[in-house]
Each structure stands twice: as C-alpha cells, then as structure tokens.
PDB file of C-alpha atoms in Angstrom:
ATOM      1  CA  UNK F 168     -75.084  39.866   4.277  1.00 65.00           C
ATOM      2  CA  UNK F 169     -72.610  41.633   6.880  1.00 71.00           C
ATOM      3  CA  UNK F 170     -73.608  45.864   6.900  1.00 67.00           C
ATOM      4  CA  UNK F 171     -71.258  48.255   5.658  1.00 69.00           C
ATOM      5  CA  UNK F 172     -69.644  50.561   8.415  1.00 55.00           C
ATOM      6  CA  UNK F 173     -66.639  51.415   9.968  1.00 53.00           C
ATOM      7  CA  UNK F 174     -65.813  48.079  11.942  1.00 46.00           C
ATOM      8  CA  UNK F 175     -63.548  48.772  14.668  1.00 39.00           C
ATOM      9  CA  UNK F 176     -61.311  45.646  16.281  1.00 36.00           C
ATOM     10  CA  UNK F 177     -60.275  45.890  19.823  1.00 34.00           C
ATOM     11  CA  UNK F 178     -57.553  43.895  21.353  1.00 33.00           C
ATOM     12  CA  UNK F 179     -59.381  41.359  24.279  1.00 33.00           C
ATOM     13  CA  UNK F 180     -59.337  42.413  27.805  1.00 32.00           C
ATOM     14  CA  UNK F 181     -55.855  41.125  29.516  1.00 29.00           C
ATOM     15  CA  UNK F 182     -55.361  40.617  32.848  1.00 28.00           C
ATOM     16  CA  UNK F 183     -52.568  41.615  35.023  1.00 29.00           C
ATOM     17  CA  UNK F 184     -51.206  39.055  38.597  1.00 26.00           C
ATOM     18  CA  UNK F 185     -47.990  39.442  39.755  1.00 31.00           C
ATOM     19  CA  UNK F 186     -44.621  36.946  38.324  1.00 35.00           C
ATOM     20  CA  UNK F 187     -42.055  35.190  40.795  1.00 36.00           C
ATOM     21  CA  UNK F 188     -40.090  38.875  40.294  1.00 37.00           C
ATOM     22  CA  UNK F 189     -42.976  40.684  41.544  1.00 36.00           C
ATOM     23  CA  UNK F 190     -43.626  42.384  38.382  1.00 39.00           C
ATOM     24  CA  UNK F 191     -47.572  42.834  36.975  1.00 40.00           C
ATOM     25  CA  UNK F 192     -47.360  41.305  33.629  1.00 44.00           C
ATOM     26  CA  UNK F 193     -50.481  41.495  30.889  1.00 43.00           C
ATOM     27  CA  UNK F 194     -51.934  38.560  29.537  1.00 44.00           C
ATOM     28  CA  UNK F 195     -52.773  36.181  32.341  1.00 44.00           C
ATOM     29  CA  UNK F 196     -48.790  35.198  32.434  1.00 46.00           C
ATOM     30  CA  UNK F 197     -47.117  34.460  35.777  1.00 46.00           C
ATOM     31  CA  UNK F 198     -43.447  34.572  34.742  1.00 50.00           C
ATOM     32  CA  UNK F 199     -41.362  36.455  31.958  1.00 50.00           C
ATOM     33  CA  UNK F 200     -40.007  33.124  31.170  1.00 51.00           C
ATOM     34  CA  UNK F 201     -43.331  31.911  30.869  1.00 56.00           C
ATOM     35  CA  UNK F 202     -44.020  34.674  28.859  1.00 54.00           C
ATOM     36  CA  UNK F 203     -40.707  34.081  27.019  1.00 52.00           C
ATOM     37  CA  UNK F 204     -42.120  30.088  26.094  1.00 55.00           C
ATOM     38  CA  UNK F 205     -45.234  31.276  24.509  1.00 52.00           C
ATOM     39  CA  UNK F 206     -43.252  33.881  22.190  1.00 50.00           C
ATOM     40  CA  UNK F 207     -40.559  31.305  21.042  1.00 52.00           C
ATOM     41  CA  UNK F 208     -41.347  30.758  16.887  1.00 47.00           C
ATOM     42  CA  UNK F 209     -41.985  27.682  15.455  1.00 45.00           C
ATOM     43  CA  UNK F 210     -39.181  26.955  13.279  1.00 40.00           C
ATOM     44  CA  UNK F 211     -41.304  24.720  10.803  1.00 38.00           C
ATOM     45  CA  UNK F 212     -41.388  26.727   7.978  1.00 36.00           C
ATOM     46  CA  UNK F 213     -44.591  26.465   5.544  1.00 39.00           C
ATOM     47  CA  UNK F 214     -44.478  26.661   1.342  1.00 38.00           C
ATOM     48  CA  UNK F 215     -45.441  30.108   0.343  1.00 41.00           C
ATOM     49  CA  UNK F 216     -48.853  30.498  -2.399  1.00 42.00           C
ATOM     50  CA  UNK F 217     -47.358  31.395  -5.728  1.00 42.00           C
ATOM     51  CA  UNK F 218     -48.707  34.947  -7.203  1.00 43.00           C
ATOM     52  CA  UNK F 219     -51.870  34.013  -8.760  1.00 38.00           C
ATOM     53  CA  UNK F 220     -55.003  35.983 -10.302  1.00 40.00           C
ATOM     54  CA  UNK F 221     -54.110  39.438 -11.339  1.00 46.00           C
ATOM     55  CA  UNK F 222     -50.799  39.579 -10.966  1.00 50.00           C
ATOM     56  CA  UNK F 223     -50.594  36.988 -13.292  1.00 45.00           C
ATOM     57  CA  UNK F 224     -52.300  38.719 -15.398  1.00 45.00           C
ATOM     58  CA  UNK F 225     -50.957  41.869 -15.413  1.00 55.00           C
ATOM     59  CA  UNK F 226     -47.126  40.388 -15.774  1.00 52.00           C
ATOM     60  CA  UNK F 227     -48.735  38.387 -19.032  1.00 44.00           C
ATOM     61  CA  UNK F 228     -49.634  42.084 -20.124  1.00 48.00           C
ATOM     62  CA  UNK F 229     -45.888  43.170 -19.769  1.00 49.00           C
ATOM     63  CA  UNK F 230     -44.427  40.151 -20.989  1.00 46.00           C
ATOM     64  CA  UNK F 231     -47.022  40.587 -24.015  1.00 43.00           C
ATOM     65  CA  UNK F 232     -45.672  44.471 -24.742  1.00 51.00           C
ATOM     66  CA  UNK F 233     -48.788  45.709 -23.395  1.00 48.00           C
ATOM     67  CA  UNK F 234     -49.231  48.488 -21.152  1.00 53.00           C
ATOM     68  CA  UNK F 235     -50.108  48.020 -16.734  1.00 59.00           C
ATOM     69  CA  UNK F 236     -53.885  49.512 -16.422  1.00 59.00           C
ATOM     70  CA  UNK F 237     -53.978  53.415 -17.237  1.00 66.00           C
ATOM     71  CA  UNK F 238     -53.229  55.558 -14.238  1.00 77.00           C
ATOM     72  CA  UNK F 239     -55.833  57.462 -12.684  1.00 88.00           C
ATOM     73  CA  UNK F 240     -55.086  61.437 -10.477  1.00 93.00           C
ATOM     74  CA  UNK F 241     -55.599  61.056  -7.068  1.00 95.00           C
ATOM     75  CA  UNK F 242     -59.368  62.083  -6.088  1.00 95.00           C
ATOM     76  CA  UNK F 243     -61.140  61.974  -2.472  1.00 96.00           C
ATOM     77  CA  UNK F 244     -64.428  59.703  -3.184  1.00 96.00           C
ATOM     78  CA  UNK F 245     -62.506  58.189  -5.886  1.00 96.00           C
ATOM     79  CA  UNK F 246     -62.670  54.220  -6.103  1.00 97.00           C
ATOM     80  CA  UNK F 247     -58.964  52.727  -6.723  1.00 97.00           C
ATOM     81  CA  UNK F 248     -59.420  49.213  -8.542  1.00 96.00           C
ATOM     82  CA  UNK F 249     -56.967  47.211  -6.706  1.00 96.00           C
ATOM     83  CA  UNK F 250     -57.449  43.456  -6.910  1.00 95.00           C
ATOM     84  CA  UNK F 251     -60.237  43.739 -10.412  1.00 93.00           C
ATOM     85  CA  UNK F 252     -63.840  42.961  -9.340  1.00 93.00           C
ATOM     86  CA  UNK F 253     -63.020  41.676  -5.745  1.00 95.00           C
ATOM     87  CA  UNK F 254     -61.015  44.658  -3.917  1.00 97.00           C
ATOM     88  CA  UNK F 255     -60.731  47.851  -3.950  1.00 97.00           C
ATOM     89  CA  UNK F 256     -59.367  51.320  -2.086  1.00 98.00           C
ATOM     90  CA  UNK F 257     -60.708  54.931  -1.279  1.00 98.00           C
ATOM     91  CA  UNK F 258     -59.906  57.965   0.804  1.00 98.00           C
ATOM     92  CA  UNK F 259     -63.125  59.171   2.559  1.00 98.00           C
ATOM     93  CA  UNK F 260     -63.053  63.250   4.179  1.00 96.00           C
ATOM     94  CA  UNK F 261     -66.232  62.018   6.282  1.00 96.00           C
ATOM     95  CA  UNK F 262     -69.234  60.172   7.130  1.00 95.00           C
ATOM     96  CA  UNK F 263     -70.999  61.202   5.226  1.00 96.00           C
ATOM     97  CA  UNK F 264     -69.321  60.751   2.113  1.00 97.00           C
ATOM     98  CA  UNK F 265     -68.845  57.636   2.825  1.00 97.00           C
ATOM     99  CA  UNK F 266     -73.156  57.221   3.803  1.00 96.00           C
ATOM    100  CA  UNK F 267     -73.174  58.990   0.118  1.00 97.00           C
ATOM    101  CA  UNK F 268     -71.313  56.323  -1.602  1.00 97.00           C
ATOM    102  CA  UNK F 269     -73.008  53.525  -0.254  1.00 96.00           C
ATOM    103  CA  UNK F 270     -75.750  54.704  -1.618  1.00 96.00           C
ATOM    104  CA  UNK F 271     -74.695  55.981  -4.925  1.00 96.00           C
ATOM    105  CA  UNK F 272     -72.770  52.397  -5.073  1.00 96.00           C
ATOM    106  CA  UNK F 273     -74.922  49.699  -4.442  1.00 94.00           C
ATOM    107  CA  UNK F 274     -72.804  47.190  -6.876  1.00 95.00           C
ATOM    108  CA  UNK F 275     -69.593  47.779  -4.090  1.00 97.00           C
ATOM    109  CA  UNK F 276     -69.341  47.254  -0.480  1.00 97.00           C
ATOM    110  CA  UNK F 277     -67.536  49.551   2.087  1.00 97.00           C
ATOM    111  CA  UNK F 278     -65.594  48.545   5.014  1.00 97.00           C
ATOM    112  CA  UNK F 279     -63.466  50.311   7.008  1.00 97.00           C
ATOM    113  CA  UNK F 280     -60.976  49.428  10.720  1.00 97.00           C
ATOM    114  CA  UNK F 281     -59.080  50.966  12.914  1.00 96.00           C
ATOM    115  CA  UNK F 282     -56.211  49.002  12.366  1.00 97.00           C
ATOM    116  CA  UNK F 283     -54.819  51.331   9.722  1.00 97.00           C
ATOM    117  CA  UNK F 284     -54.560  53.921  12.533  1.00 96.00           C
ATOM    118  CA  UNK F 285     -52.854  51.939  15.344  1.00 94.00           C
ATOM    119  CA  UNK F 286     -49.385  53.459  15.441  1.00 93.00           C
ATOM    120  CA  UNK F 287     -48.287  54.952  18.183  1.00 89.00           C
ATOM    121  CA  UNK F 288     -45.230  57.789  16.917  1.00 90.00           C
ATOM    122  CA  UNK F 289     -42.775  58.728  18.532  1.00 88.00           C
ATOM    123  CA  UNK F 290     -41.924  62.383  17.462  1.00 93.00           C
ATOM    124  CA  UNK F 291     -42.404  62.700  13.530  1.00 95.00           C
ATOM    125  CA  UNK F 292     -42.753  59.076  12.266  1.00 95.00           C
ATOM    126  CA  UNK F 293     -46.539  57.585  11.672  1.00 97.00           C
ATOM    127  CA  UNK F 294     -45.838  54.225  10.548  1.00 96.00           C
ATOM    128  CA  UNK F 295     -45.748  51.086   9.280  1.00 97.00           C
ATOM    129  CA  UNK F 296     -47.667  49.710  11.976  1.00 96.00           C
ATOM    130  CA  UNK F 297     -46.911  46.339  13.286  1.00 96.00           C
ATOM    131  CA  UNK F 298     -46.787  43.238  12.539  1.00 96.00           C
ATOM    132  CA  UNK F 299     -49.261  42.118  14.603  1.00 96.00           C
ATOM    133  CA  UNK F 300     -51.308  44.693  13.743  1.00 97.00           C
ATOM    134  CA  UNK F 301     -50.742  43.538  10.031  1.00 98.00           C
ATOM    135  CA  UNK F 302     -51.515  40.021  10.753  1.00 97.00           C
ATOM    136  CA  UNK F 303     -54.864  41.114  12.127  1.00 97.00           C
ATOM    137  CA  UNK F 304     -55.216  42.782   8.820  1.00 98.00           C
ATOM    138  CA  UNK F 305     -55.269  39.786   6.714  1.00 97.00           C
ATOM    139  CA  UNK F 306     -57.432  38.107   9.097  1.00 96.00           C
ATOM    140  CA  UNK F 307     -60.099  41.743   9.128  1.00 97.00           C
ATOM    141  CA  UNK F 308     -59.676  41.608   4.661  1.00 97.00           C
ATOM    142  CA  UNK F 309     -60.332  37.407   4.733  1.00 96.00           C
ATOM    143  CA  UNK F 310     -63.904  37.987   6.333  1.00 96.00           C
ATOM    144  CA  UNK F 311     -65.454  40.376   4.045  1.00 96.00           C
ATOM    145  CA  UNK F 312     -63.114  39.436   0.511  1.00 95.00           C
ATOM    146  CA  UNK F 313     -64.506  35.508   1.720  1.00 95.00           C
ATOM    147  CA  UNK F 314     -67.930  36.183   2.963  1.00 95.00           C
ATOM    148  CA  UNK F 315     -70.425  34.035   1.159  1.00 94.00           C
ATOM    149  CA  UNK F 316     -73.065  36.675   0.027  1.00 94.00           C
ATOM    150  CA  UNK F 317     -70.039  39.220  -1.170  1.00 94.00           C
ATOM    151  CA  UNK F 318     -68.883  36.947  -4.182  1.00 90.00           C
ATOM    152  CA  UNK F 319     -70.191  38.896  -6.869  1.00 91.00           C
ATOM    153  CA  UNK F 320     -69.268  42.466  -5.228  1.00 95.00           C
ATOM    154  CA  UNK F 321     -66.663  44.453  -4.768  1.00 97.00           C
ATOM    155  CA  UNK F 322     -64.571  45.038  -1.234  1.00 97.00           C
ATOM    156  CA  UNK F 323     -63.518  48.398  -1.039  1.00 98.00           C
ATOM    157  CA  UNK F 324     -61.852  49.593   2.372  1.00 98.00           C
ATOM    158  CA  UNK F 325     -61.585  53.290   2.866  1.00 98.00           C
ATOM    159  CA  UNK F 326     -58.918  55.188   4.778  1.00 97.00           C
ATOM    160  CA  UNK F 327     -59.493  58.981   5.743  1.00 97.00           C
ATOM    161  CA  UNK F 328     -57.950  61.428   3.754  1.00 95.00           C
ATOM    162  CA  UNK F 329     -54.558  62.596   6.343  1.00 97.00           C
ATOM    163  CA  UNK F 330     -51.614  61.537   4.293  1.00 97.00           C
ATOM    164  CA  UNK F 331     -50.681  59.322   7.637  1.00 97.00           C
ATOM    165  CA  UNK F 332     -53.558  57.052   7.765  1.00 97.00           C
ATOM    166  CA  UNK F 333     -53.881  56.981   3.922  1.00 97.00           C
ATOM    167  CA  UNK F 334     -50.684  55.713   3.749  1.00 98.00           C
ATOM    168  CA  UNK F 335     -50.870  53.472   6.289  1.00 98.00           C
ATOM    169  CA  UNK F 336     -53.974  52.116   5.092  1.00 98.00           C
ATOM    170  CA  UNK F 337     -52.490  51.727   1.460  1.00 98.00           C
ATOM    171  CA  UNK F 338     -49.343  49.207   2.839  1.00 98.00           C
ATOM    172  CA  UNK F 339     -50.890  47.060   5.086  1.00 98.00           C
ATOM    173  CA  UNK F 340     -53.669  46.403   1.672  1.00 98.00           C
ATOM    174  CA  UNK F 341     -50.139  45.884  -0.083  1.00 98.00           C
ATOM    175  CA  UNK F 342     -49.244  43.330   2.944  1.00 98.00           C
ATOM    176  CA  UNK F 343     -52.393  41.409   2.524  1.00 98.00           C
ATOM    177  CA  UNK F 344     -51.785  41.215  -0.951  1.00 98.00           C
ATOM    178  CA  UNK F 345     -48.639  39.564  -0.408  1.00 98.00           C
ATOM    179  CA  UNK F 346     -49.437  37.772   2.852  1.00 98.00           C
ATOM    180  CA  UNK F 347     -52.440  36.343   1.486  1.00 97.00           C
ATOM    181  CA  UNK F 348     -52.388  35.772  -2.035  1.00 96.00           C
ATOM    182  CA  UNK F 349     -48.539  35.436  -3.007  1.00 96.00           C
ATOM    183  CA  UNK F 350     -48.220  38.472  -4.971  1.00 97.00           C
ATOM    184  CA  UNK F 351     -45.254  40.113  -5.247  1.00 96.00           C
ATOM    185  CA  UNK F 352     -44.382  43.092  -3.048  1.00 97.00           C
ATOM    186  CA  UNK F 353     -44.164  45.072  -6.906  1.00 96.00           C
ATOM    187  CA  UNK F 354     -47.236  43.360  -8.049  1.00 96.00           C
ATOM    188  CA  UNK F 355     -49.133  44.702  -4.845  1.00 97.00           C
ATOM    189  CA  UNK F 356     -47.471  47.985  -4.812  1.00 97.00           C
ATOM    190  CA  UNK F 357     -48.576  48.233  -8.918  1.00 95.00           C
ATOM    191  CA  UNK F 358     -51.863  49.518  -8.987  1.00 96.00           C
ATOM    192  CA  UNK F 359     -51.244  52.311  -5.893  1.00 96.00           C
ATOM    193  CA  UNK F 360     -48.121  53.495  -7.685  1.00 95.00           C
ATOM    194  CA  UNK F 361     -50.598  53.724 -11.039  1.00 94.00           C
ATOM    195  CA  UNK F 362     -52.240  56.536  -8.665  1.00 95.00           C
ATOM    196  CA  UNK F 363     -50.435  60.183  -9.923  1.00 93.00           C
ATOM    197  CA  UNK F 364     -50.648  62.508  -7.823  1.00 92.00           C
ATOM    198  CA  UNK F 365     -48.483  61.173  -5.200  1.00 92.00           C
ATOM    199  CA  UNK F 366     -50.888  60.330  -2.229  1.00 95.00           C
ATOM    200  CA  UNK F 367     -48.379  58.076  -0.414  1.00 97.00           C
ATOM    201  CA  UNK F 368     -45.618  59.144   1.736  1.00 97.00           C
ATOM    202  CA  UNK F 369     -42.814  57.647   2.610  1.00 97.00           C
ATOM    203  CA  UNK F 370     -42.348  55.994   6.330  1.00 97.00           C
ATOM    204  CA  UNK F 371     -39.413  57.953   8.977  1.00 96.00           C
ATOM    205  CA  UNK F 372     -37.257  57.300  11.383  1.00 94.00           C
ATOM    206  CA  UNK F 373     -38.335  57.693  14.999  1.00 92.00           C
ATOM    207  CA  UNK F 374     -37.500  61.679  15.440  1.00 93.00           C
ATOM    208  CA  UNK F 375     -38.331  65.191  14.670  1.00 95.00           C
ATOM    209  CA  UNK F 376     -35.431  65.702  12.710  1.00 94.00           C
ATOM    210  CA  UNK F 377     -35.370  66.787   8.705  1.00 93.00           C
ATOM    211  CA  UNK F 378     -36.131  63.282   6.991  1.00 93.00           C
ATOM    212  CA  UNK F 379     -33.119  61.986   5.566  1.00 93.00           C
ATOM    213  CA  UNK F 380     -34.216  58.406   4.634  1.00 93.00           C
ATOM    214  CA  UNK F 381     -37.342  57.441   2.949  1.00 96.00           C
ATOM    215  CA  UNK F 382     -39.184  53.935   3.882  1.00 97.00           C
ATOM    216  CA  UNK F 383     -41.423  53.366   0.758  1.00 97.00           C
ATOM    217  CA  UNK F 384     -44.390  51.585   1.179  1.00 97.00           C
ATOM    218  CA  UNK F 385     -42.492  49.169  -1.648  1.00 97.00           C
ATOM    219  CA  UNK F 386     -39.568  48.485   0.742  1.00 97.00           C
ATOM    220  CA  UNK F 387     -41.778  47.440   3.865  1.00 98.00           C
ATOM    221  CA  UNK F 388     -43.709  44.602   1.454  1.00 98.00           C
ATOM    222  CA  UNK F 389     -40.185  43.643   0.639  1.00 97.00           C
ATOM    223  CA  UNK F 390     -39.351  43.012   4.114  1.00 97.00           C
ATOM    224  CA  UNK F 391     -42.401  41.090   4.837  1.00 98.00           C
ATOM    225  CA  UNK F 392     -41.400  38.658   1.921  1.00 98.00           C
ATOM    226  CA  UNK F 393     -38.438  38.156   2.818  1.00 97.00           C
ATOM    227  CA  UNK F 394     -38.859  37.161   6.183  1.00 96.00           C
ATOM    228  CA  UNK F 395     -41.132  34.975   4.958  1.00 97.00           C
ATOM    229  CA  UNK F 396     -39.355  33.570   2.324  1.00 97.00           C
ATOM    230  CA  UNK F 397     -36.819  32.681   5.222  1.00 96.00           C
ATOM    231  CA  UNK F 398     -39.658  30.936   7.500  1.00 94.00           C
ATOM    232  CA  UNK F 399     -38.582  34.705  10.018  1.00 94.00           C
ATOM    233  CA  UNK F 400     -43.048  35.093   9.830  1.00 95.00           C
ATOM    234  CA  UNK F 401     -45.104  32.484   9.223  1.00 94.00           C
ATOM    235  CA  UNK F 402     -48.731  33.663   8.373  1.00 94.00           C
ATOM    236  CA  UNK F 403     -50.281  29.751   9.887  1.00 94.00           C
ATOM    237  CA  UNK F 404     -48.480  29.825  13.348  1.00 92.00           C
ATOM    238  CA  UNK F 405     -47.950  33.487  13.822  1.00 93.00           C
ATOM    239  CA  UNK F 406     -49.626  34.029  17.062  1.00 88.00           C
ATOM    240  CA  UNK F 407     -50.476  37.983  17.429  1.00 91.00           C
ATOM    241  CA  UNK F 408     -51.372  37.578  21.278  1.00 90.00           C
ATOM    242  CA  UNK F 409     -47.957  36.835  21.860  1.00 87.00           C
ATOM    243  CA  UNK F 410     -46.391  39.093  19.870  1.00 92.00           C
ATOM    244  CA  UNK F 411     -48.760  41.883  21.564  1.00 94.00           C
ATOM    245  CA  UNK F 412     -47.262  40.233  25.320  1.00 91.00           C
ATOM    246  CA  UNK F 413     -43.947  41.228  24.407  1.00 92.00           C
ATOM    247  CA  UNK F 414     -44.686  44.256  22.918  1.00 93.00           C
ATOM    248  CA  UNK F 415     -46.741  45.579  25.909  1.00 92.00           C
ATOM    249  CA  UNK F 416     -44.777  48.505  27.541  1.00 90.00           C
ATOM    250  CA  UNK F 417     -46.164  47.186  30.720  1.00 90.00           C
ATOM    251  CA  UNK F 418     -44.426  44.064  30.331  1.00 90.00           C
ATOM    252  CA  UNK F 419     -40.869  44.011  28.235  1.00 91.00           C
ATOM    253  CA  UNK F 420     -40.737  46.360  25.443  1.00 92.00           C
ATOM    254  CA  UNK F 421     -39.061  43.675  23.540  1.00 94.00           C
ATOM    255  CA  UNK F 422     -39.363  42.430  19.889  1.00 93.00           C
ATOM    256  CA  UNK F 423     -37.493  39.960  17.978  1.00 91.00           C
ATOM    257  CA  UNK F 424     -36.039  41.498  14.684  1.00 91.00           C
ATOM    258  CA  UNK F 425     -34.074  37.256  13.733  1.00 90.00           C
ATOM    259  CA  UNK F 426     -33.753  34.556  14.715  1.00 88.00           C
ATOM    260  CA  UNK F 427     -30.673  35.825  15.792  1.00 91.00           C
ATOM    261  CA  UNK F 428     -31.240  39.035  17.352  1.00 94.00           C
ATOM    262  CA  UNK F 429     -33.555  40.652  19.730  1.00 95.00           C
ATOM    263  CA  UNK F 430     -34.245  44.392  19.971  1.00 96.00           C
ATOM    264  CA  UNK F 431     -35.830  45.661  23.337  1.00 95.00           C
ATOM    265  CA  UNK F 432     -36.299  48.754  25.342  1.00 91.00           C
ATOM    266  CA  UNK F 433     -32.869  49.968  27.689  1.00 92.00           C
ATOM    267  CA  UNK F 434     -33.773  48.978  31.394  1.00 94.00           C
ATOM    268  CA  UNK F 435     -33.437  50.899  34.107  1.00 94.00           C
ATOM    269  CA  UNK F 436     -31.573  50.039  37.870  1.00 94.00           C
ATOM    270  CA  UNK F 437     -35.041  49.900  39.357  1.00 93.00           C
ATOM    271  CA  UNK F 438     -38.203  49.645  37.259  1.00 93.00           C
ATOM    272  CA  UNK F 439     -40.004  52.913  36.647  1.00 92.00           C
ATOM    273  CA  UNK F 440     -43.306  54.407  35.974  1.00 92.00           C
ATOM    274  CA  UNK F 441     -42.948  56.655  33.004  1.00 89.00           C
ATOM    275  CA  UNK F 442     -46.580  57.187  32.244  1.00 86.00           C
ATOM    276  CA  UNK F 443     -50.028  54.783  33.040  1.00 87.00           C
ATOM    277  CA  UNK F 444     -49.099  51.658  31.497  1.00 85.00           C
ATOM    278  CA  UNK F 445     -45.393  52.330  30.663  1.00 89.00           C
ATOM    279  CA  UNK F 446     -42.319  50.790  32.814  1.00 91.00           C
ATOM    280  CA  UNK F 447     -38.477  50.519  32.504  1.00 93.00           C
ATOM    281  CA  UNK F 448     -37.395  47.599  34.027  1.00 95.00           C
ATOM    282  CA  UNK F 449     -33.659  46.329  36.058  1.00 95.00           C
ATOM    283  CA  UNK F 450     -31.866  44.009  33.854  1.00 96.00           C
ATOM    284  CA  UNK F 451     -32.820  40.818  36.163  1.00 95.00           C
ATOM    285  CA  UNK F 452     -36.585  41.537  34.574  1.00 94.00           C
ATOM    286  CA  UNK F 453     -35.403  40.513  31.424  1.00 95.00           C
ATOM    287  CA  UNK F 454     -33.173  37.787  32.204  1.00 94.00           C
ATOM    288  CA  UNK F 455     -35.894  35.163  32.644  1.00 90.00           C
ATOM    289  CA  UNK F 456     -37.063  36.090  28.833  1.00 91.00           C
ATOM    290  CA  UNK F 457     -33.448  35.688  27.613  1.00 93.00           C
ATOM    291  CA  UNK F 458     -32.689  32.582  28.894  1.00 90.00           C
ATOM    292  CA  UNK F 459     -35.699  30.935  26.780  1.00 87.00           C
ATOM    293  CA  UNK F 460     -34.761  32.984  23.801  1.00 89.00           C
ATOM    294  CA  UNK F 461     -31.927  32.020  23.973  1.00 92.00           C
ATOM    295  CA  UNK F 462     -29.843  35.413  23.545  1.00 94.00           C
ATOM    296  CA  UNK F 463     -26.348  34.902  25.562  1.00 95.00           C
ATOM    297  CA  UNK F 464     -25.382  38.960  25.497  1.00 97.00           C
ATOM    298  CA  UNK F 465     -26.802  41.972  25.521  1.00 97.00           C
ATOM    299  CA  UNK F 466     -25.123  45.164  23.917  1.00 96.00           C
ATOM    300  CA  UNK F 467     -25.349  48.497  25.713  1.00 95.00           C
ATOM    301  CA  UNK F 468     -26.966  51.617  23.785  1.00 93.00           C
ATOM    302  CA  UNK F 469     -27.432  53.604  26.162  1.00 90.00           C
ATOM    303  CA  UNK F 470     -25.381  55.865  28.888  1.00 92.00           C
ATOM    304  CA  UNK F 471     -23.236  53.634  31.879  1.00 92.00           C
ATOM    305  CA  UNK F 472     -25.465  55.061  34.404  1.00 93.00           C
ATOM    306  CA  UNK F 473     -28.803  54.184  33.357  1.00 94.00           C
ATOM    307  CA  UNK F 474     -28.263  50.550  34.508  1.00 96.00           C
ATOM    308  CA  UNK F 475     -25.472  47.970  36.440  1.00 96.00           C
ATOM    309  CA  UNK F 476     -24.532  45.901  34.170  1.00 96.00           C
ATOM    310  CA  UNK F 477     -23.615  43.284  36.574  1.00 96.00           C
ATOM    311  CA  UNK F 478     -27.655  42.840  36.992  1.00 96.00           C
ATOM    312  CA  UNK F 479     -27.305  40.668  33.267  1.00 96.00           C
ATOM    313  CA  UNK F 480     -23.865  39.352  33.823  1.00 97.00           C
ATOM    314  CA  UNK F 481     -24.729  37.761  36.889  1.00 96.00           C
ATOM    315  CA  UNK F 482     -27.735  36.365  35.726  1.00 95.00           C
ATOM    316  CA  UNK F 483     -25.531  34.379  32.575  1.00 95.00           C
ATOM    317  CA  UNK F 484     -26.074  37.324  30.172  1.00 96.00           C
ATOM    318  CA  UNK F 485     -22.550  38.990  28.632  1.00 97.00           C
ATOM    319  CA  UNK F 486     -22.449  42.422  28.394  1.00 97.00           C
ATOM    320  CA  UNK F 487     -20.727  44.599  26.128  1.00 96.00           C
TER     321      UNK F 487
END
C-alpha cells in the first residue's frame, strides 16, 4: 500500500547545449526550430467523457427538487467530501495535524504534493498554476484514486492553511474532476461552494495595485472545459515536458494561448541575463520558433527602444 505522506513530484533533470543561434536551450534541444517542432500541437480531437457518478446524482437530486448536500462551515482539519466515498479535501496547519488525522481516520488515505505551490508570483498574484502543473496533478491524483489497494478508501488531498495555497489546491481538484471525470465546471465547484466562510480567494492580476478584477476558480474551470471542447487542450496528447521547455525563461518564456495567438516575453536588443536562469532574447531568437509555429506577425506592447523591429521583419515576421 502506498505510504501516507507529503508527496513531491519534481521535474526531471534538464541538460543544456548550444543551439544553432548560440543560445542554450534546456531539454536537450539543439535549436529554436527543434524546440518549436516538439511543441506543435496535434490537431486531432478526441471525444470528451460525459458527466458521471456523483455529479449525475447531484443533477438528479436537483431535477427532483431535492436540495444538494448540506453546507458546512470551514474549519482547519475538517474533511470535506468532493466525490462521495472516493475523494475529499482538507486543510492542515502542520505536519503534526496530518499525522494525527492519519492515526484518527484509518478509513481515509491522506496525500498532498507541491503542485499547488508551484505558481511563481510576479507581484501580489498567487495563481492559478499553469497548464503543465494542472496536467501533472491529474496524473498525480490518478496514481492514488486508481490504486488497487485504495479502492475501499477515500483519498483526501490536503493543503496548507494559507488562503492562497488552499485556493490553488481547490482549483486543481476542480480541474481534475473536469479533465479526468468529465464534470461540468459547475458540478466540480459545487462541493467547494458548499463550504461556508469564504475559504477560497479569487485570483488577481500581476500587480501590487488594489484588485479590480476577480477571477474565480469556477471561471478557470470553465476556461479549461472550453479549451477541451475546442480541441485546444487534449489530455491524451498534451506533453508537459514540451510545454515546460517553451515556458522556461532560459529558453523562450512563450505560450501558445490558442491556435491563432502566441504570447511571449518582450525581446531585448541583445541577450540579457536578468537573474540566474532568466534571460531576455533578441528578436532573431524567436524567429525560428515562430516560423515552425506559423506565427506571421508580432505586435509590440513595450517601448520602441527595447529592441529593433528589423530583427523580426528581416526574418519574415511582420511587426506592428
């Protein structure tokens, strides 16, 4: 039987080598073009699973005019059912609390990870974690929820007491239900919405200014569901390692937001090291990536003095 402990899943080691343009790329890739080829999405779409199990039961209760499961007030150490008899959520204030819970509830299996902690803040922002982390969390949870020795026990994912961390954990669990079990975003959010006391925050923009837009966990899950319905994200075909290569600030700091739109860190006139492992790159560095990804134009959002647009235009990329 797997041991009940805090489980940390870290990325595998990466190796750097010089590419054709003289820039070091992680992941053993030889060139920016090689990097882009690895990341090109497969356009084949797969059918999505239908809502099932507990969510279907909730929908049936509502259709019969019956109330959903009763709301419960938020308390540290309490176990909150997410999927009845199979999955639950808890917040623990210390490792001693976790150990005590394990001794007190042998019918439950407690597990956690560092995945809900992986968001790297720019300012006052704290999440949500990126798509590679979400994808990895689905694999992580499947290791336990599908483990043959845990079929008769409820798996409890626990997070720390800090509101930011428990909110990221809540988002990951909701995303897991949407991606792996075909829940609607509303059905995935329902058990968390029933926890009274507003224990979960809304996500915010990456500034230190007062928050004026409130991005909910539900809205994030609706975005995932929409991306899946459009074929922009396919769990069966997504390769997290490739995503992380482009995400890596020592490579490109670039993301394909949708098939027609790519966002990337603003270029600089020459390659610059900002801090250890974080660089800015000249336009030429991105042109090989853009050619393979089908990017034909760049829109400048920063000052004209930061880089010379000819680095794009002389390599076949329009600039505005």
